[in-house]
Amino acid sequence: MLGANCFFAFLLFSAASPALAQESAQSPAASGEKAPDDQLHMQTGRIGLVIHGGAGTIERSKMTPQRERQYRSGLERALAAGYEILKQGGSSLDATEAAVRVLEDDPHFNAGKGSVFTSVGTNEMDAAIMDGKTLSAGAVASLKHVKNPISLARLVMQKSGHVMMDGEGAEAFARENGVELVDQKYFFTQERWDALQKIQAAEKHRTGAAGKRILITDEDRHGTVGAVALDKNGNLAAATSTGGTTNKRPGRVGDSPVVGAGTYANNATCAVSATGDGEYFIRATAGHDVSALMEYRGMPLKEGAQTALEKVAKLGGTGGLIAIDREGNMTLPFNTSGMYRGYVGLNGKFIVEIYQ
Ligand code: ASP
């Protein structure tokens, strides 16, 4: 049913806009925009950080300068938080957690404070973190009251003896460990609420006769935040956090907390954080695929990431991912018209981009 919802929303969007396939086939050079590939294979030396704030159909025409500034500033603050830790010799785990926390606290991104609503008007969040050195991982799902799910994921990894915890049990564990819990009201944002109303109205029209067309954008539907980093000791880490998809069934869990799907890190290869249609990223085991292609096929990072994303696309999924390898190469592919993203380039310069 959820899949059907997403499919319907996608159809509605496609009907009113250029097909996504065309958008992704369009050469960025032809559109006068900077190709994501220009960012590839940046060498940062011993440390590196890449972040994302979700991929989807992000249209310049719908973006006000003020809104764009807000997104950019959120991404820059996240880069600053993570990079400061790496620069001081801190760990990639600390850096990715810090970067993700900034985005969780920013209402513009679908994670923490800005999480989308389920079909019954609640907020349910998922997150995961993974340590490339030990292959330890912590994941949480269907949280309703944890202000910063990524920090609970980290605690699950370090203190619970488990890898994945969900719902009430995860929140009881949070309480025991002094993790900040908040009322569901904290997660209310008018914009996300309106998106839920829009999607539910579109659903109703679908079941009726010739209803009026309601434009559903990817911004209405989903989003996620994530970070991957390489620290000065050569350790890789990945962290991902999300409110999931608007109008999802209560209890639905996406790819973000699924180790090997939306989040993966392995010092032997790379660290990956994904965003997009979660069901497809789970079925494609996207995060682990990037790593496996590098480990078993000897593929370079960029090619491995592209191949994994193509597998997602073949199944029918859209989205993107960020990845970094142990040499500090970075890649940020996506098959949508935009992905909120940023990385620390040469000389510690912060690069933040949104469109193709
Ligand atoms: N992957 C997320 C999920 O399915 C949503 C997104 O990244 O847009 O929960």
mmCIF file of C-alpha atoms and ligand atoms in Angstrom:
data_model
loop_
_atom_site.group_PDB
_atom_site.id
_atom_site.type_symbol
_atom_site.label_atom_id
_atom_site.label_comp_id
_atom_site.label_asym_id
_atom_site.label_seq_id
_atom_site.Cartn_x
_atom_site.Cartn_y
_atom_site.Cartn_z
ATOM 1 C CA MET A 1 0.000 0.000 0.000
ATOM 2 C CA LEU A 2 2.772 2.364 0.876
ATOM 3 C CA GLY A 3 4.530 1.394 -2.324
ATOM 4 C CA ALA A 4 1.317 2.215 -4.130
ATOM 5 C CA ASN A 5 1.167 5.597 -2.405
ATOM 6 C CA CYS A 6 4.690 6.405 -3.464
ATOM 7 C CA PHE A 7 4.063 5.190 -6.975
ATOM 8 C CA PHE A 8 0.970 7.321 -7.235
ATOM 9 C CA ALA A 9 2.768 10.378 -5.957
ATOM 10 C CA PHE A 10 5.512 9.727 -8.461
ATOM 11 C CA LEU A 11 2.995 9.421 -11.283
ATOM 12 C CA LEU A 12 1.350 12.656 -10.277
ATOM 13 C CA PHE A 13 4.655 14.374 -10.261
ATOM 14 C CA SER A 14 5.751 12.879 -13.547
ATOM 15 C CA ALA A 15 2.544 13.910 -15.200
ATOM 16 C CA ALA A 16 3.189 17.539 -14.469
ATOM 17 C CA SER A 17 6.932 17.657 -15.012
ATOM 18 C CA PRO A 18 9.621 16.356 -17.333
ATOM 19 C CA ALA A 19 10.221 12.647 -16.810
ATOM 20 C CA LEU A 20 12.915 11.906 -14.305
ATOM 21 C CA ALA A 21 14.634 9.682 -16.830
ATOM 22 C CA GLN A 22 14.956 12.663 -19.103
ATOM 23 C CA GLU A 23 16.168 14.835 -16.300
ATOM 24 C CA SER A 24 18.891 12.407 -15.397
ATOM 25 C CA ALA A 25 19.818 11.853 -19.023
ATOM 26 C CA GLN A 26 20.120 15.575 -19.628
ATOM 27 C CA SER A 27 23.717 16.611 -19.624
ATOM 28 C CA PRO A 28 24.506 19.065 -16.843
ATOM 29 C CA ALA A 29 26.813 20.813 -19.275
ATOM 30 C CA ALA A 30 23.863 21.358 -21.601
ATOM 31 C CA SER A 31 21.847 22.839 -18.767
ATOM 32 C CA GLY A 32 24.761 25.069 -17.812
ATOM 33 C CA GLU A 33 24.978 23.527 -14.352
ATOM 34 C CA LYS A 34 27.930 21.959 -12.668
ATOM 35 C CA ALA A 35 28.187 18.197 -13.123
ATOM 36 C CA PRO A 36 28.276 16.205 -9.898
ATOM 37 C CA ASP A 37 31.198 14.324 -11.419
ATOM 38 C CA ASP A 38 33.258 17.499 -11.163
ATOM 39 C CA GLN A 39 33.344 16.824 -7.470
ATOM 40 C CA LEU A 40 34.669 13.326 -7.762
ATOM 41 C CA HIS A 41 38.008 12.037 -6.701
ATOM 42 C CA MET A 42 38.810 15.035 -4.565
ATOM 43 C CA GLN A 43 41.726 14.295 -2.361
ATOM 44 C CA THR A 44 41.493 15.842 1.058
ATOM 45 C CA GLY A 45 44.636 14.194 2.362
ATOM 46 C CA ARG A 46 44.071 12.372 5.586
ATOM 47 C CA ILE A 47 40.638 13.578 6.507
ATOM 48 C CA GLY A 48 37.412 13.952 4.555
ATOM 49 C CA LEU A 49 33.737 14.654 5.104
ATOM 50 C CA VAL A 50 30.688 14.442 2.845
ATOM 51 C CA ILE A 51 27.087 15.121 3.875
ATOM 52 C CA HIS A 52 23.630 15.038 2.300
ATOM 53 C CA GLY A 53 20.227 16.399 3.203
ATOM 54 C CA GLY A 54 18.111 14.258 0.903
ATOM 55 C CA ALA A 55 17.686 13.709 -2.838
ATOM 56 C CA GLY A 56 14.665 14.271 -4.996
ATOM 57 C CA THR A 57 13.049 16.526 -7.481
ATOM 58 C CA ILE A 58 14.300 19.856 -6.291
ATOM 59 C CA GLU A 59 13.291 22.562 -8.717
ATOM 60 C CA ARG A 60 15.053 25.881 -8.956
ATOM 61 C CA SER A 61 11.810 27.514 -10.024
ATOM 62 C CA LYS A 62 10.155 26.488 -6.746
ATOM 63 C CA MET A 63 13.039 27.549 -4.553
ATOM 64 C CA THR A 64 13.001 31.064 -3.138
ATOM 65 C CA PRO A 65 16.374 32.702 -2.481
ATOM 66 C CA GLN A 66 15.558 32.763 1.216
ATOM 67 C CA ARG A 67 14.746 29.072 1.311
ATOM 68 C CA GLU A 68 17.866 28.199 -0.616
ATOM 69 C CA ARG A 69 19.926 30.227 1.854
ATOM 70 C CA GLN A 70 18.379 28.305 4.736
ATOM 71 C CA TYR A 71 19.220 24.936 3.196
ATOM 72 C CA ARG A 72 22.742 26.022 2.365
ATOM 73 C CA SER A 73 23.333 27.408 5.808
ATOM 74 C CA GLY A 74 22.106 24.174 7.429
ATOM 75 C CA LEU A 75 24.484 22.143 5.278
ATOM 76 C CA GLU A 76 27.372 24.498 5.996
ATOM 77 C CA ARG A 77 26.769 24.311 9.739
ATOM 78 C CA ALA A 78 26.737 20.522 9.532
ATOM 79 C CA LEU A 79 30.015 20.496 7.605
ATOM 80 C CA ALA A 80 31.545 22.890 10.115
ATOM 81 C CA ALA A 81 30.497 20.722 13.077
ATOM 82 C CA GLY A 82 31.906 17.543 11.548
ATOM 83 C CA TYR A 83 35.021 19.049 10.051
ATOM 84 C CA GLU A 84 36.060 20.787 13.259
ATOM 85 C CA ILE A 85 36.170 17.388 14.960
ATOM 86 C CA LEU A 86 38.212 15.824 12.169
ATOM 87 C CA LYS A 87 40.618 18.759 12.096
ATOM 88 C CA GLN A 88 41.220 18.406 15.826
ATOM 89 C CA GLY A 89 42.133 14.772 15.264
ATOM 90 C CA GLY A 90 38.736 13.430 16.365
ATOM 91 C CA SER A 91 37.149 10.257 15.045
ATOM 92 C CA SER A 92 35.019 9.826 11.933
ATOM 93 C CA LEU A 93 32.282 8.433 14.204
ATOM 94 C CA ASP A 94 32.217 11.655 16.236
ATOM 95 C CA ALA A 95 32.330 13.768 13.077
ATOM 96 C CA THR A 96 29.446 12.008 11.322
ATOM 97 C CA GLU A 97 27.317 12.001 14.478
ATOM 98 C CA ALA A 98 27.940 15.731 15.012
ATOM 99 C CA ALA A 99 27.145 16.634 11.391
ATOM 100 C CA VAL A 100 23.947 14.604 11.428
ATOM 101 C CA ARG A 101 22.823 16.116 14.741
ATOM 102 C CA VAL A 102 23.015 19.597 13.220
ATOM 103 C CA LEU A 103 20.760 18.503 10.366
ATOM 104 C CA GLU A 104 18.400 16.703 12.762
ATOM 105 C CA ASP A 105 17.940 19.976 14.657
ATOM 106 C CA ASP A 106 17.250 21.953 11.478
ATOM 107 C CA PRO A 107 13.519 21.953 10.579
ATOM 108 C CA HIS A 108 14.270 22.121 6.845
ATOM 109 C CA PHE A 109 15.517 18.549 6.660
ATOM 110 C CA ASN A 110 13.488 15.380 7.070
ATOM 111 C CA ALA A 111 15.120 14.014 10.225
ATOM 112 C CA GLY A 112 14.719 14.855 13.901
ATOM 113 C CA LYS A 113 12.887 18.178 14.230
ATOM 114 C CA GLY A 114 11.784 18.361 10.573
ATOM 115 C CA SER A 115 10.527 14.769 10.310
ATOM 116 C CA VAL A 116 7.578 14.026 8.053
ATOM 117 C CA PHE A 117 4.247 12.631 9.292
ATOM 118 C CA THR A 118 2.913 9.090 9.110
ATOM 119 C CA SER A 119 -0.561 8.339 7.766
ATOM 120 C CA VAL A 120 -1.977 8.746 11.268
ATOM 121 C CA GLY A 121 -0.273 12.080 11.920
ATOM 122 C CA THR A 122 2.596 10.866 14.100
ATOM 123 C CA ASN A 123 6.356 11.162 13.516
ATOM 124 C CA GLU A 124 8.497 8.023 13.431
ATOM 125 C CA MET A 125 12.221 8.257 12.952
ATOM 126 C CA ASP A 126 14.950 5.847 11.886
ATOM 127 C CA ALA A 127 18.739 6.199 12.085
ATOM 128 C CA ALA A 128 21.967 4.207 11.899
ATOM 129 C CA ILE A 129 25.671 4.680 12.413
ATOM 130 C CA MET A 130 28.510 2.353 11.431
ATOM 131 C CA ASP A 131 32.172 2.153 12.361
ATOM 132 C CA GLY A 132 34.329 1.068 9.428
ATOM 133 C CA LYS A 133 37.184 -0.015 11.669
ATOM 134 C CA THR A 134 35.331 -2.689 13.630
ATOM 135 C CA LEU A 135 32.223 -3.124 11.459
ATOM 136 C CA SER A 136 30.233 -2.292 14.586
ATOM 137 C CA ALA A 137 26.871 -0.748 13.880
ATOM 138 C CA GLY A 138 23.930 0.706 15.768
ATOM 139 C CA ALA A 139 20.481 1.288 14.365
ATOM 140 C CA VAL A 140 17.155 2.548 15.676
ATOM 141 C CA ALA A 141 13.734 2.531 14.076
ATOM 142 C CA SER A 142 10.231 3.880 14.641
ATOM 143 C CA LEU A 143 11.293 6.321 17.353
ATOM 144 C CA LYS A 144 8.655 8.825 18.418
ATOM 145 C CA HIS A 145 10.282 10.883 21.137
ATOM 146 C CA VAL A 146 14.042 10.880 20.670
ATOM 147 C CA LYS A 147 15.266 14.363 19.777
ATOM 148 C CA ASN A 148 18.447 13.126 18.082
ATOM 149 C CA PRO A 149 17.989 9.571 16.819
ATOM 150 C CA ILE A 150 21.574 9.353 15.517
ATOM 151 C CA SER A 151 22.951 9.633 19.047
ATOM 152 C CA LEU A 152 20.694 6.837 20.238
ATOM 153 C CA ALA A 153 21.897 4.717 17.302
ATOM 154 C CA ARG A 154 25.452 5.337 18.508
ATOM 155 C CA LEU A 155 24.530 4.270 22.054
ATOM 156 C CA VAL A 156 22.877 1.126 20.718
ATOM 157 C CA MET A 157 26.140 0.335 18.961
ATOM 158 C CA GLN A 158 28.284 1.001 21.994
ATOM 159 C CA LYS A 159 26.181 -0.020 24.971
ATOM 160 C CA SER A 160 23.225 -2.240 24.163
ATOM 161 C CA GLY A 161 24.912 -5.410 22.991
ATOM 162 C CA HIS A 162 22.574 -5.257 19.999
ATOM 163 C CA VAL A 163 22.738 -3.772 16.547
ATOM 164 C CA MET A 164 19.149 -2.681 16.007
ATOM 165 C CA MET A 165 16.412 -1.561 18.401
ATOM 166 C CA ASP A 166 13.001 -0.129 17.673
ATOM 167 C CA GLY A 167 9.990 1.635 19.140
ATOM 168 C CA GLU A 168 9.260 1.518 22.850
ATOM 169 C CA GLY A 169 12.189 -0.729 23.706
ATOM 170 C CA ALA A 170 14.612 1.635 22.017
ATOM 171 C CA GLU A 171 13.075 4.599 23.831
ATOM 172 C CA ALA A 172 13.273 2.814 27.187
ATOM 173 C CA PHE A 173 16.958 2.221 26.471
ATOM 174 C CA ALA A 174 17.276 5.927 25.612
ATOM 175 C CA ARG A 175 15.684 6.901 28.935
ATOM 176 C CA GLU A 176 18.009 4.591 30.880
ATOM 177 C CA ASN A 177 20.977 6.267 29.249
ATOM 178 C CA GLY A 178 19.899 9.854 29.713
ATOM 179 C CA VAL A 179 19.197 10.508 26.033
ATOM 180 C CA GLU A 180 16.973 13.552 25.493
ATOM 181 C CA LEU A 181 13.334 12.639 24.869
ATOM 182 C CA VAL A 182 10.748 15.170 23.718
ATOM 183 C CA ASP A 183 7.003 15.336 23.259
ATOM 184 C CA GLN A 184 5.737 14.513 19.753
ATOM 185 C CA LYS A 185 4.714 18.179 19.471
ATOM 186 C CA TYR A 186 8.383 19.057 19.137
ATOM 187 C CA PHE A 187 8.376 17.446 15.691
ATOM 188 C CA PHE A 188 5.427 19.462 14.377
ATOM 189 C CA THR A 189 6.218 21.713 11.422
ATOM 190 C CA GLN A 190 3.466 23.299 9.355
ATOM 191 C CA GLU A 191 5.162 22.446 6.102
ATOM 192 C CA ARG A 192 5.345 18.708 6.838
ATOM 193 C CA TRP A 193 1.767 18.735 8.090
ATOM 194 C CA ASP A 194 0.584 20.413 4.886
ATOM 195 C CA ALA A 195 2.491 17.827 2.845
ATOM 196 C CA LEU A 196 0.605 15.050 4.633
ATOM 197 C CA GLN A 197 -2.734 16.740 3.904
ATOM 198 C CA LYS A 198 -1.764 17.114 0.248
ATOM 199 C CA ILE A 199 -0.721 13.492 -0.147
ATOM 200 C CA GLN A 200 -3.826 12.208 1.606
ATOM 201 C CA ALA A 201 -6.014 14.418 -0.604
ATOM 202 C CA ALA A 202 -4.236 12.996 -3.671
ATOM 203 C CA GLU A 203 -4.897 9.484 -2.367
ATOM 204 C CA LYS A 204 -8.594 10.240 -2.063
ATOM 205 C CA HIS A 205 -8.762 11.579 -5.595
ATOM 206 C CA ARG A 206 -7.071 8.478 -6.860
ATOM 207 C CA THR A 207 -9.849 6.315 -5.512
ATOM 208 C CA GLY A 208 -12.539 8.695 -6.807
ATOM 209 C CA ALA A 209 -13.449 9.307 -10.447
ATOM 210 C CA ALA A 210 -11.735 12.048 -12.435
ATOM 211 C CA GLY A 211 -10.328 14.035 -9.549
ATOM 212 C CA LYS A 212 -8.318 17.194 -9.901
ATOM 213 C CA ARG A 213 -4.607 16.702 -10.239
ATOM 214 C CA ILE A 214 -2.630 17.433 -7.099
ATOM 215 C CA LEU A 215 1.037 18.069 -7.553
ATOM 216 C CA ILE A 216 3.128 16.068 -5.119
ATOM 217 C CA THR A 217 6.816 16.872 -5.036
ATOM 218 C CA ASP A 218 9.617 14.774 -3.611
ATOM 219 C CA GLU A 219 9.983 17.443 -0.947
ATOM 220 C CA ASP A 220 6.480 16.533 0.190
ATOM 221 C CA ARG A 221 7.208 12.837 0.068
ATOM 222 C CA HIS A 222 10.514 12.183 1.750
ATOM 223 C CA GLY A 223 14.090 13.219 2.606
ATOM 224 C CA THR A 224 16.943 12.076 4.824
ATOM 225 C CA VAL A 225 20.208 13.390 6.203
ATOM 226 C CA GLY A 226 23.556 11.630 6.259
ATOM 227 C CA ALA A 227 27.300 11.979 6.650
ATOM 228 C CA VAL A 228 30.351 9.911 5.792
ATOM 229 C CA ALA A 229 33.854 10.682 6.989
ATOM 230 C CA LEU A 230 37.486 9.624 6.992
ATOM 231 C CA ASP A 231 39.545 10.551 10.031
ATOM 232 C CA LYS A 232 43.281 11.030 10.393
ATOM 233 C CA ASN A 233 43.714 7.469 11.622
ATOM 234 C CA GLY A 234 42.264 6.140 8.388
ATOM 235 C CA ASN A 235 38.944 5.154 9.964
ATOM 236 C CA LEU A 236 35.741 5.483 7.979
ATOM 237 C CA ALA A 237 32.245 6.003 9.409
ATOM 238 C CA ALA A 238 28.741 6.506 8.045
ATOM 239 C CA ALA A 239 25.658 7.972 9.734
ATOM 240 C CA THR A 240 22.116 8.386 8.399
ATOM 241 C CA SER A 241 18.923 9.730 9.987
ATOM 242 C CA THR A 242 15.405 10.185 8.619
ATOM 243 C CA GLY A 243 11.759 10.816 9.323
ATOM 244 C CA GLY A 244 11.044 8.370 6.484
ATOM 245 C CA THR A 245 8.306 8.943 3.940
ATOM 246 C CA THR A 246 5.232 11.133 4.322
ATOM 247 C CA ASN A 247 2.018 9.144 4.837
ATOM 248 C CA LYS A 248 3.940 5.948 5.570
ATOM 249 C CA ARG A 249 2.125 3.330 7.586
ATOM 250 C CA PRO A 250 2.993 3.431 11.275
ATOM 251 C CA GLY A 251 5.720 0.854 11.755
ATOM 252 C CA ARG A 252 7.179 1.230 8.279
ATOM 253 C CA VAL A 253 10.968 1.212 8.395
ATOM 254 C CA GLY A 254 13.052 2.553 5.513
ATOM 255 C CA ASP A 255 16.568 1.878 4.328
ATOM 256 C CA SER A 256 18.381 4.410 6.538
ATOM 257 C CA PRO A 257 18.674 2.163 9.628
ATOM 258 C CA VAL A 258 19.247 -0.984 7.590
ATOM 259 C CA VAL A 259 22.948 -1.756 7.673
ATOM 260 C CA GLY A 260 24.114 -2.451 4.135
ATOM 261 C CA ALA A 261 21.177 -0.612 2.568
ATOM 262 C CA GLY A 262 21.065 3.071 3.590
ATOM 263 C CA THR A 263 24.161 3.001 5.789
ATOM 264 C CA TYR A 264 27.451 1.118 5.527
ATOM 265 C CA ALA A 265 31.110 1.593 6.448
ATOM 266 C CA ASN A 266 34.149 -0.628 6.111
ATOM 267 C CA ASN A 267 37.739 0.558 6.432
ATOM 268 C CA ALA A 268 38.740 -1.897 3.719
ATOM 269 C CA THR A 269 36.598 -0.051 1.193
ATOM 270 C CA CYS A 270 34.323 2.918 1.855
ATOM 271 C CA ALA A 271 31.576 4.563 3.899
ATOM 272 C CA VAL A 272 28.148 5.139 2.362
ATOM 273 C CA SER A 273 24.955 6.988 3.314
ATOM 274 C CA ALA A 274 21.964 6.833 0.980
ATOM 275 C CA THR A 275 18.761 8.773 0.408
ATOM 276 C CA GLY A 276 15.748 8.101 -1.770
ATOM 277 C CA ASP A 277 12.988 5.543 -2.104
ATOM 278 C CA GLY A 278 13.949 3.382 0.849
ATOM 279 C CA GLU A 279 12.175 0.230 -0.230
ATOM 280 C CA TYR A 280 14.344 0.070 -3.357
ATOM 281 C CA PHE A 281 17.593 0.802 -1.546
ATOM 282 C CA ILE A 282 16.819 -2.059 0.837
ATOM 283 C CA ARG A 283 16.064 -4.476 -1.999
ATOM 284 C CA ALA A 284 19.254 -3.439 -3.802
ATOM 285 C CA THR A 285 21.378 -3.597 -0.616
ATOM 286 C CA ALA A 286 22.806 -0.408 -2.046
ATOM 287 C CA GLY A 287 25.315 0.600 0.643
ATOM 288 C CA HIS A 288 26.935 -2.790 0.891
ATOM 289 C CA ASP A 289 26.957 -3.145 -2.874
ATOM 290 C CA VAL A 290 29.269 -0.144 -3.233
ATOM 291 C CA SER A 291 31.649 -1.730 -0.753
ATOM 292 C CA ALA A 292 31.385 -5.214 -2.274
ATOM 293 C CA LEU A 293 32.045 -3.928 -5.778
ATOM 294 C CA MET A 294 35.225 -2.314 -4.487
ATOM 295 C CA GLU A 295 36.294 -5.283 -2.383
ATOM 296 C CA TYR A 296 35.494 -8.158 -4.712
ATOM 297 C CA ARG A 297 35.635 -6.524 -8.119
ATOM 298 C CA GLY A 298 38.323 -3.958 -7.430
ATOM 299 C CA MET A 299 36.110 -1.139 -8.683
ATOM 300 C CA PRO A 300 37.039 2.426 -7.859
ATOM 301 C CA LEU A 301 34.671 4.230 -5.480
ATOM 302 C CA LYS A 302 32.943 6.319 -8.133
ATOM 303 C CA GLU A 303 32.163 3.360 -10.364
ATOM 304 C CA GLY A 304 30.987 1.228 -7.455
ATOM 305 C CA ALA A 305 28.635 3.961 -6.264
ATOM 306 C CA GLN A 306 27.267 4.555 -9.751
ATOM 307 C CA THR A 307 26.742 0.823 -10.321
ATOM 308 C CA ALA A 308 24.884 0.447 -7.018
ATOM 309 C CA LEU A 309 22.665 3.414 -7.818
ATOM 310 C CA GLU A 310 21.909 2.010 -11.259
ATOM 311 C CA LYS A 311 20.749 -1.208 -9.592
ATOM 312 C CA VAL A 312 18.349 0.840 -7.453
ATOM 313 C CA ALA A 313 17.123 2.658 -10.576
ATOM 314 C CA LYS A 314 16.561 -0.623 -12.461
ATOM 315 C CA LEU A 315 14.240 -1.734 -9.683
ATOM 316 C CA GLY A 316 12.354 1.556 -10.082
ATOM 317 C CA GLY A 317 13.890 3.593 -7.261
ATOM 318 C CA THR A 318 15.168 7.146 -7.340
ATOM 319 C CA GLY A 319 17.602 8.842 -4.997
ATOM 320 C CA GLY A 320 21.281 9.267 -4.379
ATOM 321 C CA LEU A 321 24.131 8.456 -2.073
ATOM 322 C CA ILE A 322 27.332 9.892 -0.701
ATOM 323 C CA ALA A 323 30.474 7.832 -0.265
ATOM 324 C CA ILE A 324 34.097 8.258 0.732
ATOM 325 C CA ASP A 325 36.918 5.747 0.525
ATOM 326 C CA ARG A 326 39.981 5.187 2.666
ATOM 327 C CA GLU A 327 42.083 7.435 0.445
ATOM 328 C CA GLY A 328 39.681 10.327 0.822
ATOM 329 C CA ASN A 329 38.099 10.030 -2.645
ATOM 330 C CA MET A 330 34.509 11.191 -2.532
ATOM 331 C CA THR A 331 31.508 10.675 -4.764
ATOM 332 C CA LEU A 332 27.951 12.039 -4.591
ATOM 333 C CA PRO A 333 25.853 10.466 -7.376
ATOM 334 C CA PHE A 334 22.068 10.880 -7.644
ATOM 335 C CA ASN A 335 19.470 10.134 -10.291
ATOM 336 C CA THR A 336 17.048 12.885 -9.332
ATOM 337 C CA SER A 337 17.113 16.545 -10.291
ATOM 338 C CA GLY A 338 18.761 17.516 -7.045
ATOM 339 C CA MET A 339 20.335 16.403 -3.816
ATOM 340 C CA TYR A 340 21.137 18.665 -0.881
ATOM 341 C CA ARG A 341 24.786 17.929 -0.378
ATOM 342 C CA GLY A 342 28.133 19.230 0.746
ATOM 343 C CA TYR A 343 31.716 18.192 1.212
ATOM 344 C CA VAL A 344 34.987 19.585 2.368
ATOM 345 C CA GLY A 345 37.153 20.091 -0.664
ATOM 346 C CA LEU A 346 40.803 20.820 -1.080
ATOM 347 C CA ASN A 347 42.271 23.211 1.465
ATOM 348 C CA GLY A 348 39.342 22.704 3.815
ATOM 349 C CA LYS A 349 36.947 24.650 1.591
ATOM 350 C CA PHE A 350 33.247 23.909 2.157
ATOM 351 C CA ILE A 351 31.344 23.115 -1.033
ATOM 352 C CA VAL A 352 27.541 23.025 -0.803
ATOM 353 C CA GLU A 353 25.316 22.182 -3.770
ATOM 354 C CA ILE A 354 21.675 21.452 -4.435
ATOM 355 C CA TYR A 355 20.932 20.965 -8.122
ATOM 356 C CA GLN A 356 22.451 18.807 -10.831
HETATM 357 N N1 ASP B 1 15.359 6.759 2.322
HETATM 358 C C1 ASP B 1 14.394 7.387 3.197
HETATM 359 C C2 ASP B 1 13.369 6.359 3.587
HETATM 360 O O1 ASP B 1 12.929 5.632 2.735
HETATM 361 C C3 ASP B 1 13.732 8.561 2.585
HETATM 362 C C4 ASP B 1 14.631 9.493 1.800
HETATM 363 O O2 ASP B 1 15.840 9.372 1.834
HETATM 364 O O3 ASP B 1 14.139 10.378 1.108
HETATM 365 O O4 ASP B 1 12.972 6.329 4.708
#
